[in-house]
XYZ file of C-alpha atoms in Angstrom:
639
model
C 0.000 0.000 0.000
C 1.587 3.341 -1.259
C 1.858 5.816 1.588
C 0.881 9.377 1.214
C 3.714 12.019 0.849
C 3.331 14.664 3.479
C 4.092 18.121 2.673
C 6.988 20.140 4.388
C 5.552 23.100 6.375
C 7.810 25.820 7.681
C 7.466 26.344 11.226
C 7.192 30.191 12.104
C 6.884 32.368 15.245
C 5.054 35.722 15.235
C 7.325 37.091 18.075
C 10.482 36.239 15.543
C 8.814 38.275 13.042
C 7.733 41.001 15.216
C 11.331 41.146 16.535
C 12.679 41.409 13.372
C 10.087 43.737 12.244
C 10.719 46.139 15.019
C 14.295 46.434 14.360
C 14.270 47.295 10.811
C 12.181 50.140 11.933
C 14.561 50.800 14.728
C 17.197 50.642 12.407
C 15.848 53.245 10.151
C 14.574 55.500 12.299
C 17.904 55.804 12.958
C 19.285 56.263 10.263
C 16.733 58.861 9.167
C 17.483 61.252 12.815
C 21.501 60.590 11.800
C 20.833 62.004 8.710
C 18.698 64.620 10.056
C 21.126 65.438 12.398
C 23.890 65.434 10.473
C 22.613 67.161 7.107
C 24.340 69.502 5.632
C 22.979 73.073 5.840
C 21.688 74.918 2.461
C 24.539 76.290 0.678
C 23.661 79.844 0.310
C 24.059 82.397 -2.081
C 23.727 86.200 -1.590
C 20.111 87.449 -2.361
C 20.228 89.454 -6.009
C 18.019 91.779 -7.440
C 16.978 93.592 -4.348
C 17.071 97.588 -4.868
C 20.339 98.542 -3.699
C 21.957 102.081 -2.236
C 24.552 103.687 -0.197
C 21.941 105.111 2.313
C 19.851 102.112 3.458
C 17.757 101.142 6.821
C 19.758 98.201 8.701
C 17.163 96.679 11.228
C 19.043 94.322 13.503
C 17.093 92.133 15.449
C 17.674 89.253 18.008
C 16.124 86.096 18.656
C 16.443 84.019 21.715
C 15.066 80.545 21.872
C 12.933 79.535 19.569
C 10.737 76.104 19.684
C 7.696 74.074 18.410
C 5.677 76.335 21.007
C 5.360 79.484 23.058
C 6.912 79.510 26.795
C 7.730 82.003 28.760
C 10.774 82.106 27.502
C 11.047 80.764 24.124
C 9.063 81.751 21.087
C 7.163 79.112 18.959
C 8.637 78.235 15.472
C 4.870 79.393 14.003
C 4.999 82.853 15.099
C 8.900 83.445 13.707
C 7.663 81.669 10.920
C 4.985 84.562 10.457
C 7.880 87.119 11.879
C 10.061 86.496 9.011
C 6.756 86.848 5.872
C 5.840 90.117 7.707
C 9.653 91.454 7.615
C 9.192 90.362 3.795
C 6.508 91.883 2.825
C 7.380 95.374 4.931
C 10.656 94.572 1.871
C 13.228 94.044 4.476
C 16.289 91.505 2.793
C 18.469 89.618 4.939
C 21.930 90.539 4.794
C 25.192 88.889 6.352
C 27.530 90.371 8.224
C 30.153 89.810 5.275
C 27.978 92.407 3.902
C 27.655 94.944 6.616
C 31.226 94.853 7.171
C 31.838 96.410 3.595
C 29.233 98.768 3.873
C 30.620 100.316 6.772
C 34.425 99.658 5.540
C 34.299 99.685 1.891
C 31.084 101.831 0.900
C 29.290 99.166 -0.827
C 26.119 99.073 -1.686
C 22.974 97.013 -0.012
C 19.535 96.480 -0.270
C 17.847 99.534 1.064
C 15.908 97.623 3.629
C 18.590 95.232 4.939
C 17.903 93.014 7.866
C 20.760 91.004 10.623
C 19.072 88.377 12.135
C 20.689 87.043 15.416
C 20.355 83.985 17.124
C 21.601 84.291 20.489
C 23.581 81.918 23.222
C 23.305 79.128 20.525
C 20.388 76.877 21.444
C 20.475 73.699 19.907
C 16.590 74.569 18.338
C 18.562 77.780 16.308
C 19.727 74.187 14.576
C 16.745 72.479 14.593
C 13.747 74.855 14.394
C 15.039 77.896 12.535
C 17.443 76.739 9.797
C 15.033 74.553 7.781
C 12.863 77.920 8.263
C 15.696 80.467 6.873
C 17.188 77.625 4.295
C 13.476 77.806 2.745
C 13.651 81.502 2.422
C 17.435 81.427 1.150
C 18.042 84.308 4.279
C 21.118 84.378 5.914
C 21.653 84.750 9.856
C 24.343 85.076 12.587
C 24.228 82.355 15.301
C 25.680 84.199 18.680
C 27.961 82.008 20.929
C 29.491 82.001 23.907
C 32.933 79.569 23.239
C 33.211 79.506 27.243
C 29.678 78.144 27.321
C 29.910 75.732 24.459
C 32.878 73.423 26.158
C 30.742 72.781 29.264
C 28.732 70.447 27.162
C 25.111 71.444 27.548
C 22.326 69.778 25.838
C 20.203 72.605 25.386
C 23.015 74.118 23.230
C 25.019 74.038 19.729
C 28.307 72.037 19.757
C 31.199 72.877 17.470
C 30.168 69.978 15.020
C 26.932 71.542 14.137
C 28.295 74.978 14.232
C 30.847 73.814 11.933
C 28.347 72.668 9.506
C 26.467 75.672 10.035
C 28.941 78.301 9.508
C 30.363 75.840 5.933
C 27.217 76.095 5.077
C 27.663 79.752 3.875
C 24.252 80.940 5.137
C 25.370 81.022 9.121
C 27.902 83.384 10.422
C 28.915 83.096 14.193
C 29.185 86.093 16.224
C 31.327 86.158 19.779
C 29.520 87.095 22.577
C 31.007 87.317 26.318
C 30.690 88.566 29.605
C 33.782 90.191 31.261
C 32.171 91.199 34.445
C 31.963 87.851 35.617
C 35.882 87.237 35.130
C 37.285 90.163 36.856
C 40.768 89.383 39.017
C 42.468 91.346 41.673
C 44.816 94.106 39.982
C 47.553 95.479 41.811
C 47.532 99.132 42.666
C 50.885 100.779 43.765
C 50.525 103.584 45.793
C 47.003 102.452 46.521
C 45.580 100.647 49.489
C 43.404 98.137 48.627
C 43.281 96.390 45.591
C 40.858 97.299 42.850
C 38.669 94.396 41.739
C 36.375 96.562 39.377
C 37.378 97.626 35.966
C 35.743 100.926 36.241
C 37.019 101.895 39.328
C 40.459 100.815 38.050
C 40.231 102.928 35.214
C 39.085 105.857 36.732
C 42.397 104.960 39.066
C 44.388 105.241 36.011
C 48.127 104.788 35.523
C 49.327 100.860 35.631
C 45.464 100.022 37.289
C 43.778 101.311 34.488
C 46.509 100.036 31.482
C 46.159 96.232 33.390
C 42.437 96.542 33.020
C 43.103 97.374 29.216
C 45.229 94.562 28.660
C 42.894 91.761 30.307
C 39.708 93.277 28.790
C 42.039 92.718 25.441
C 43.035 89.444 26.694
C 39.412 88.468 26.973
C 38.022 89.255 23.481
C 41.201 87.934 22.128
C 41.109 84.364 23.957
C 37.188 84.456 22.907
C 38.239 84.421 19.299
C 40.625 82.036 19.254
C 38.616 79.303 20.572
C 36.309 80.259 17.606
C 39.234 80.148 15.372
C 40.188 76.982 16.741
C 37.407 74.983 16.816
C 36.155 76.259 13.229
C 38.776 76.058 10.747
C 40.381 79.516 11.444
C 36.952 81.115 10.492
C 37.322 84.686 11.939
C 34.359 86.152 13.366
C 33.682 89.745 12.322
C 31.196 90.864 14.769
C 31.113 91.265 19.137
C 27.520 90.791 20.332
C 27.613 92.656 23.927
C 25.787 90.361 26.401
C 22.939 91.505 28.813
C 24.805 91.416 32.301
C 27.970 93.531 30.285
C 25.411 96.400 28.724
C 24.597 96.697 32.434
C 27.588 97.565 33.808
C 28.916 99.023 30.106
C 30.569 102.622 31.476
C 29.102 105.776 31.181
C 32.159 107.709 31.149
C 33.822 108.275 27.711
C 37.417 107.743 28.238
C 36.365 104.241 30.272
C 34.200 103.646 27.169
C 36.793 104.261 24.550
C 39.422 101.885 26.459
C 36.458 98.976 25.806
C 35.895 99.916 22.152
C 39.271 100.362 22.070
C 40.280 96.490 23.201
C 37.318 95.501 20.590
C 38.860 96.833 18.143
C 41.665 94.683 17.733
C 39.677 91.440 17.456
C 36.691 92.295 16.232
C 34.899 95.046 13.258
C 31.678 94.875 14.233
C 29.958 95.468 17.821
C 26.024 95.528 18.503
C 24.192 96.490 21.415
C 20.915 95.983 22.592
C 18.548 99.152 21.688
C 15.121 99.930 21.732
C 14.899 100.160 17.999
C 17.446 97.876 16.603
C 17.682 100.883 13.683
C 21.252 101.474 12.270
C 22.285 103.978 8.850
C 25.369 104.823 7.488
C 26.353 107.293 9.925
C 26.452 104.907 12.681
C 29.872 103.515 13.887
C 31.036 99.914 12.955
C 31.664 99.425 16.807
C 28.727 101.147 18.163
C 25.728 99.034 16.124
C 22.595 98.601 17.873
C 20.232 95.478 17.687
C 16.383 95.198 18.927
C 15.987 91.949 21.318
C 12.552 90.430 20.564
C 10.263 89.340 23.167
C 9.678 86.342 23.141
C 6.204 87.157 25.294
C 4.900 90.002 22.414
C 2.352 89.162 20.483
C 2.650 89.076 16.120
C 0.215 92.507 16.293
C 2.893 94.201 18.859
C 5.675 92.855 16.746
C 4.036 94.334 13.306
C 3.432 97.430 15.070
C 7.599 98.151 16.172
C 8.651 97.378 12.747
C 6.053 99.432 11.483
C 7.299 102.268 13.681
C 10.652 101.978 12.511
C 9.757 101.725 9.275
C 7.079 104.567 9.121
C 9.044 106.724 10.867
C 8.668 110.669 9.799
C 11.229 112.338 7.817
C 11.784 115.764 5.612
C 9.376 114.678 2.925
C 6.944 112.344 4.991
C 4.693 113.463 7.558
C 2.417 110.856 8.844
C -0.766 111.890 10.572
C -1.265 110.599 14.061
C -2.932 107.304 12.849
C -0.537 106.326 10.989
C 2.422 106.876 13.812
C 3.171 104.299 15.298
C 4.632 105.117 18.845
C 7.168 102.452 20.662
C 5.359 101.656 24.088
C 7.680 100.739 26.988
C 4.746 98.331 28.212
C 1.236 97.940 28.404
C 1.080 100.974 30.771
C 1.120 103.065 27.701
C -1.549 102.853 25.143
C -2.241 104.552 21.648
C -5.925 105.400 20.478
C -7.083 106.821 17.123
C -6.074 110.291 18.299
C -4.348 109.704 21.755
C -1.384 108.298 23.492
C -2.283 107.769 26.686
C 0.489 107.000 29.617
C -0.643 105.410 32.641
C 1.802 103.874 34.822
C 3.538 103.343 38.088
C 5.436 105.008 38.934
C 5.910 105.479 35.088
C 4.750 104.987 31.235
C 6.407 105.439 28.255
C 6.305 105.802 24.316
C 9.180 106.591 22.320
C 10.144 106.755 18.263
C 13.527 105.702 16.326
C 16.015 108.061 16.278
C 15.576 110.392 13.263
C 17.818 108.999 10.072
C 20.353 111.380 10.062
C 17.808 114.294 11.243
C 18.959 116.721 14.001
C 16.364 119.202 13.000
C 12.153 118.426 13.917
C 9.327 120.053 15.322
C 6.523 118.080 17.561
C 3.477 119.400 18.762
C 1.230 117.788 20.813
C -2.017 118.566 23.612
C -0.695 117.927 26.741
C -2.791 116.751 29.546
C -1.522 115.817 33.069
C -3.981 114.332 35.352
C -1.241 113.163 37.842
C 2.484 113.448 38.489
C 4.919 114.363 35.629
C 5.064 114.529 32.113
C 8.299 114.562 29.965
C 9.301 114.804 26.540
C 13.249 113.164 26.295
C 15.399 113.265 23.653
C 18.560 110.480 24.589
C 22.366 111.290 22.608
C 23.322 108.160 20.280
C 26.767 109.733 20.989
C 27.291 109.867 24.612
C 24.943 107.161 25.845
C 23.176 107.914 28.652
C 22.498 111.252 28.515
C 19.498 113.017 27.510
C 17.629 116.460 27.901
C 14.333 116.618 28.477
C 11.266 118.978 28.955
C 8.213 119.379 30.724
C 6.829 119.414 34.850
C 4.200 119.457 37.035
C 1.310 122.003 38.568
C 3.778 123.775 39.812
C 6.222 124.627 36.910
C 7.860 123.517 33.527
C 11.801 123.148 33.075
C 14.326 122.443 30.349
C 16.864 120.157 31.835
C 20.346 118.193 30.723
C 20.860 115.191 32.224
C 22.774 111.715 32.398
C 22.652 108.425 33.768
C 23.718 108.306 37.257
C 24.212 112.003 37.763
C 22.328 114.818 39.218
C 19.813 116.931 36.323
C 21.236 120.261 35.493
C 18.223 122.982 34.995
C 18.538 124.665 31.709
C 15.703 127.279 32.059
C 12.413 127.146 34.445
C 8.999 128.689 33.473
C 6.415 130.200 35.228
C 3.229 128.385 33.459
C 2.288 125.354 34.635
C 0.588 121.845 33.006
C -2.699 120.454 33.920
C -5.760 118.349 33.400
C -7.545 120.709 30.810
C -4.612 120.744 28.432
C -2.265 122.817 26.824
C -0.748 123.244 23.515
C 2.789 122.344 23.286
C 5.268 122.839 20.525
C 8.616 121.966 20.550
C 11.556 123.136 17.266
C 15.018 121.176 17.401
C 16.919 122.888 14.605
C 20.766 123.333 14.437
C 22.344 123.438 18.212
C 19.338 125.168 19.310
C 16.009 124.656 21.101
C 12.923 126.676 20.953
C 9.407 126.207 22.740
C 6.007 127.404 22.894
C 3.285 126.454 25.038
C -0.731 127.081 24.383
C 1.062 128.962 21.623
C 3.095 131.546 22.788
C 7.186 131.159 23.033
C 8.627 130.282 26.422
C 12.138 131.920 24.927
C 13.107 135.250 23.117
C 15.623 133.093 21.511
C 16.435 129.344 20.573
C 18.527 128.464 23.850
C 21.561 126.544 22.885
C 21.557 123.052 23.666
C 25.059 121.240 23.893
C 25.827 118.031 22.852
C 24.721 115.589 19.690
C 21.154 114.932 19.904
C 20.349 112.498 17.256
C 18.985 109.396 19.164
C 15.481 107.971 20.239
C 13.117 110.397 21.509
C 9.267 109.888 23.305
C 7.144 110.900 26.261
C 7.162 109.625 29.718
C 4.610 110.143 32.509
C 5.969 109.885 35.906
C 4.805 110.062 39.843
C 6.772 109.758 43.065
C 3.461 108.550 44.646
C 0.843 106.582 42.931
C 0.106 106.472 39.447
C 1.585 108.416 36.636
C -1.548 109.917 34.138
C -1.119 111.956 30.788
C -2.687 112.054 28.057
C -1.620 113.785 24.843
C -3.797 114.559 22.213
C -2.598 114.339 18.424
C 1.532 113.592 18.974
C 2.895 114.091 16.250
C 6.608 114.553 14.952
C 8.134 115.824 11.469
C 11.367 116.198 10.842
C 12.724 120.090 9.530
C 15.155 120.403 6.579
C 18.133 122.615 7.800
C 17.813 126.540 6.956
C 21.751 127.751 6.074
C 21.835 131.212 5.523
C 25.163 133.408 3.981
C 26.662 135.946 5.645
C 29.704 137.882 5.054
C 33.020 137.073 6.933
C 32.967 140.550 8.302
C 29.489 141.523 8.857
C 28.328 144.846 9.858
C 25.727 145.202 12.689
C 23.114 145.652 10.615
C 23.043 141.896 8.983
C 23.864 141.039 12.012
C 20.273 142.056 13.531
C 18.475 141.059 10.664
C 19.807 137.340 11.131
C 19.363 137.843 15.021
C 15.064 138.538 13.900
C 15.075 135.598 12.463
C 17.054 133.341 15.114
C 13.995 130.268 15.177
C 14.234 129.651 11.883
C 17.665 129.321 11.042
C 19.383 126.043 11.806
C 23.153 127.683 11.305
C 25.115 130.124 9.499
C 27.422 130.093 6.864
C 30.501 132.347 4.872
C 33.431 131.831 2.787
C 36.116 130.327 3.896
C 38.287 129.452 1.549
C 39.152 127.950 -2.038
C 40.509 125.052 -2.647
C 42.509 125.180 -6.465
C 43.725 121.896 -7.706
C 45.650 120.306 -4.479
C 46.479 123.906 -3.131
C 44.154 125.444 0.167
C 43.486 129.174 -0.119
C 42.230 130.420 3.260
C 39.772 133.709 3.998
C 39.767 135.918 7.259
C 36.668 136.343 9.273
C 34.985 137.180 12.517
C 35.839 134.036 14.920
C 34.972 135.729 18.287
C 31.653 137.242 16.313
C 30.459 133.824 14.819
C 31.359 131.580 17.464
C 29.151 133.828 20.034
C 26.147 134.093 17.908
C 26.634 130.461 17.501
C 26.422 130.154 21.380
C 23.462 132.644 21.523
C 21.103 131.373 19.270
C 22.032 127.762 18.275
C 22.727 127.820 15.128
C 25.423 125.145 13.103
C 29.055 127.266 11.938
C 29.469 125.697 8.792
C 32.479 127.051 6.604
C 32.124 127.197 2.950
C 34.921 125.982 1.157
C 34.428 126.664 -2.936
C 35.995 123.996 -4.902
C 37.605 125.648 -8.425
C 36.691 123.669 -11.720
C 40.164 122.398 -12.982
C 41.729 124.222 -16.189
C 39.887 123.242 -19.894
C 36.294 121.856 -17.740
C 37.662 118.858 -16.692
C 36.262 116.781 -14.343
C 37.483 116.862 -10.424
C 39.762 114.572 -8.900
C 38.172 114.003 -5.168
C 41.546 112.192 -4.200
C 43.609 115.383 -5.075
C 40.942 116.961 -2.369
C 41.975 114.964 0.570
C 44.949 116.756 2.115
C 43.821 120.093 1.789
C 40.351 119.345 3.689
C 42.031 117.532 6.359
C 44.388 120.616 6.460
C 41.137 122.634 7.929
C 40.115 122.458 11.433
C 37.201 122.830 11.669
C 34.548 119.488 12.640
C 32.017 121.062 9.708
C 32.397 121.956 6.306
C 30.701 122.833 3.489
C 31.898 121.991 0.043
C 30.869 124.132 -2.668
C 31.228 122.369 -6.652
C 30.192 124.074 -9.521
C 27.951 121.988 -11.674
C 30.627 121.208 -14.474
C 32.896 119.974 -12.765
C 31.461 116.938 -11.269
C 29.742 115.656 -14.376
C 30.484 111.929 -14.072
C 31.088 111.894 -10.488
C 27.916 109.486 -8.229
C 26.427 110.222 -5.873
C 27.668 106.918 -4.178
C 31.369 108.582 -5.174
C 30.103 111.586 -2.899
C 29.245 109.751 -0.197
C 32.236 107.576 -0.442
C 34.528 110.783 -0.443
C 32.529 111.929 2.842
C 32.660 108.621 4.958
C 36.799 109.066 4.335
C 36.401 111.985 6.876
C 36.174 112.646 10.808
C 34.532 115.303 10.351
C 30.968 116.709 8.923
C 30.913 117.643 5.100
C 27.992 119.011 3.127
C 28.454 119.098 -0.398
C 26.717 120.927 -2.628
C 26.512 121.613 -6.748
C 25.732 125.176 -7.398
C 24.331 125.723 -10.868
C 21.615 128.660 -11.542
C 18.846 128.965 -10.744
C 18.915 125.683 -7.950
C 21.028 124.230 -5.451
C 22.139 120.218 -5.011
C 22.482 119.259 -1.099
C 23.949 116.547 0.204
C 24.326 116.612 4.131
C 23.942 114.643 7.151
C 19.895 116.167 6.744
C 18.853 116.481 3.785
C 19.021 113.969 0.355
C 19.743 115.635 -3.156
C 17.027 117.527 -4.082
C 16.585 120.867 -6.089
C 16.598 123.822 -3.880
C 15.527 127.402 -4.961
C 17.836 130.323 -3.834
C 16.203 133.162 -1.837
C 16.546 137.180 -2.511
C 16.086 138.071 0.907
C 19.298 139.106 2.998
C 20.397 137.498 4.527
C 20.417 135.352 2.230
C 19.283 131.936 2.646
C 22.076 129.370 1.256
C 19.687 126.132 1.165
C 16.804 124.567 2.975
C 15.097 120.955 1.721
């Protein structure tokens, strides 16, 4: 009897094939967060096509953390995401600091709305969240480190393997960033008892204290960038990012600033600190940038609205009406209406705008109503940080006042009106060196009182009470900014142009006369009335701004601006104004121009005389046609 053949079965296990199962999924999922990890960053190419000039906007703004949601303290990936489209469609382009280095160095050109974006203390999310973000909008950015911090091996932050991959990449740069307070040693003081453990009061020691202090500060920023260099292929970083505990203790006093700038300097050719605005131009100093640290807590309408402000700022030819201004509040004491700003605070409230682009003449006007304590309109110096003047009072009087951080006010001029709950007109006119006032309409002064110092930074309103709650309200703020009024006069006036300039003292912004003539590479100098000029100056705030006439070269050729170098740096004084005829700088840019001016300490106005108009170019005014006036004294130029 033939048996039946039995068929061969294959004997299985489910937990086999689950096992095996699970680990080719292990396997690449692993493989998949390697290569996440480990990708390399979007090569990146510098934006072109974006409207390019020699007189841009740089915004500089600073992110902290940034993660899949909002904390406290971080800010979610969504909102930046809706950050970066808004900055984009105000026509901001990112820039890198490659690029802000020759603008400021070199005079080249960039987009005329050019953005830095920071990422500060390196937080392993900058990796993570933000570079898939920036990659997608082919933006560059400047990851800020602390080297110090890095080698302590914290999870929450970059190592030097991603930051290397980052900064290859092309679209990261890496900033330095570093606190010196923290690292202060004993320094020996001869003479002294005591030993002095703080750098300022070393410096204001001086002698072998102060020149120690110098060489460790030095020491610091040096040994900061040579980790950098180190770790990253000799990539040198070109900008400083001052930290939040070192702008706090940052020194008020200008020598004890300049021997900080001064050890920057030699490591570093950029430096930003943290500012209200974040708003930089071409007249700002390589090592004095400012950047705007974002909240992470604002919300995307409070973030449209700063940009907005900075953007919309007022200038010569735009004057926004009140809806359209968008005031800076300090918090959410201060609040803007259709056709108020109202500050209510304890024990203050503030709202401030940029700093005027290259503007030291304005006029603001306002309806000032004080319900309780104080009100103030401030002006703050970009130049000597920390101090300010201000105007304004109480019920019981109105002052003019200088001031600065840390020291006691120093009263300008009181006034015997007074500010209160049913409101009064006020009007304030910056031009020139000069201040004048008039409240419910009627001038406070006989003159424009002079006002000492550079006054170009951010200016606003603050309410303030010593008990209680701080209340004003002003009615219709607004700000626009004054083209300067230059008006000839002759180097040896008689008495009476003198008096006809002196009856029109509020509207002129500063004098000028001929000073010279500069003929091929030779300086030709005039006499005039120093002691006469430099006390009307005093008087009435008004600019001193020599004229020097440039000759047009034999046979109508055109000017060599080289061959005008040593003779203007021959001159002494901090202002001049360069007079061309119209012939002979046919050919020459105005990006030429302002490449000429930046090679200068000091303050040139240039302008192209041809009849029947004027071309200005000055620290106020843009080129623009300008008519020439009969009246004596005669009025040079106004925008």
């Amino acid at each position: 009897m033939s048996s039946k053949t039995k068929k061969l079965k294959v004997r299985t296990f489910k937990r086999d094939i689950y096992a095996w199962l699970g680990l080719l999924l292990l396997l690449l999922a692993g493989y998949f967060l390697y290569t996440y990890g480990h990708r390399e960053p979007y090569r990146f190419e510098s934006v072109k096509g974006a409207d390019l000039s020699q007189d841009p906007l740089l915004l500089a703004l600073s992110f902290g953390q940034i993660s899949d949601h909002d904390s406290g303290n971080s800010l979610s990936i969504e909102k930046f995401r809706k950050y970066l489209s808004f900055l984009k469609m105000e026509g901001f382009t990112a820039i890198s600091l490659k690029d802000a280095r020759d603008f400021y160095y070199h005079g080249m050109a960039i987009p005329q709305k050019s953005l830095l974006l920071f990422f500060e203390r390196g937080y392993i999310t900058t990796y993570k969240e933000v570079d898939p973000v920036l990659r997608q909008m082919k933006w560059p950015a400047v990851v800020v480190i602390d080297p110090h911090q890095i080698d302590q091996r914290n999870t929450h932050y970059l190592y030097w393997d991603r930051l290397e991959k980052m900064q290859v990449s092309g679209q990261w740069e890496i900033a330095a960033a570093g606190n010196i307070v923290d690292e202060r040693a004993l320094i020996e003081t001869k003479g002294l008892d005591g030993d002095a453990s703080d750098h300022e009061r070393a410096l204001k020691i001086g002698g072998q204290a102060a020149q120690a202090v110098a060489r460790r500060i030095r020491d610091h920023y040096r040994a900061s960038l040579e980790i950098i260099e180190d770790k990253l292929d000799d990539d040198h970083p070109l900008a400083f990012v001052v930290d939040q505990k070192m702008e706090d203790s940052w020194p008020l006093n200008e020598d004890q600033r300049k021997v900080y700038l001064s050890a920057l300097k030699h490591s570093y050719q950029l430096c930003f600190f943290a500012d209200n605005f974040g708003l930089n131009t071409m007249e700002n100093k390589p090592l004095g940038l400012k950047r705007l640290r974002i909240d992470s807590g604002a919300s995307y309408l409070q973030f449209c609205a700063l940009v907005k402000g900075i953007v919309n700022a007022p200038t010569v030819t735009k004057e926004p009406a009140f809806k359209d201004m968008y005031w800076v509040l300090e918090s959410d004491s201060a609040t803007q209406t259709s056709d108020r700003l109202v500050l209510q605070g304890e024990p203050r409230a503030a709202a401030w705008l940029p700093p005027g682009r290259r503007i030291d003449g304005w006029e603001i006007e306002a309806k000032v109503s004080l319900i309780k304590g104080q009100f103030w309109f401030v002006q703050e110096s970009d130049a000597d940080p920390g101090s300010f003047w201000r105007f304004g009072g109480d019920a019981s009087g109105l002052h003019l006042q200088l001031g600065k951080k840390g020291h006691p006010v120093h009263n300008l001029a009181s006034f015997a009106v007074v500010a209160s709950a049913s409101g009064s007109h006020l009007k304030i006119v910056k031009r020139g060196e000069g201040i004048w006032i008039e409240w419910n309409r009627r001038p406070l002064l006989k003159s424009p009182l002079y006002l000492p110092g550079k006054w170009q930074g951010k200016s606003g309103w603050i309410g303030w009470s010593p008990e209680g709650k701080a209340h004003v309200v002003l009615y219709q703020a607004r700000m626009r900014y004054l083209a300067p009024e230059i008006y000839k006069i002759a180097n040896w006036p008689d008495e009476e142009e003198v008096q006809r300039l002196i009856s029109i003292a509020p509207q002129i912004s500063g004098i000028t006369f001929q000073r010279g003539l500069i003929d091929g590479k030779a300086l030709c100098l005039n006499s005039y009335d120093r002691i006469l000029f430099k006390m009307l100056c005093h008087r009435f705030g008004w600019k001193l701004i020599p004229t020097i006439t440039v000759a047009a070269p034999e046979g109508n050729k055109r000017v060599d601006l080289d061959d005008l170098r040593l003779p203007i740096q021959m001159l002494t004084e901090k202002m001049l104004h360069l007079d061309f005829s119209l012939i002979n700088l046919v050919g020459i840019s105005r990006s030429k121009l302002d490449n000429f001016r930046r090679g200068f300490q000091k303050k040139l106005a240039i302008s192209v005389a041809s009849k029947p108009a004027w071309h200005i170019i000055d620290a106020s005014t843009s080129i623009a046609p300008l008519s020439t006036s009969k009246r004596s004294p005669s009025k040079v130029a106004s925008g």
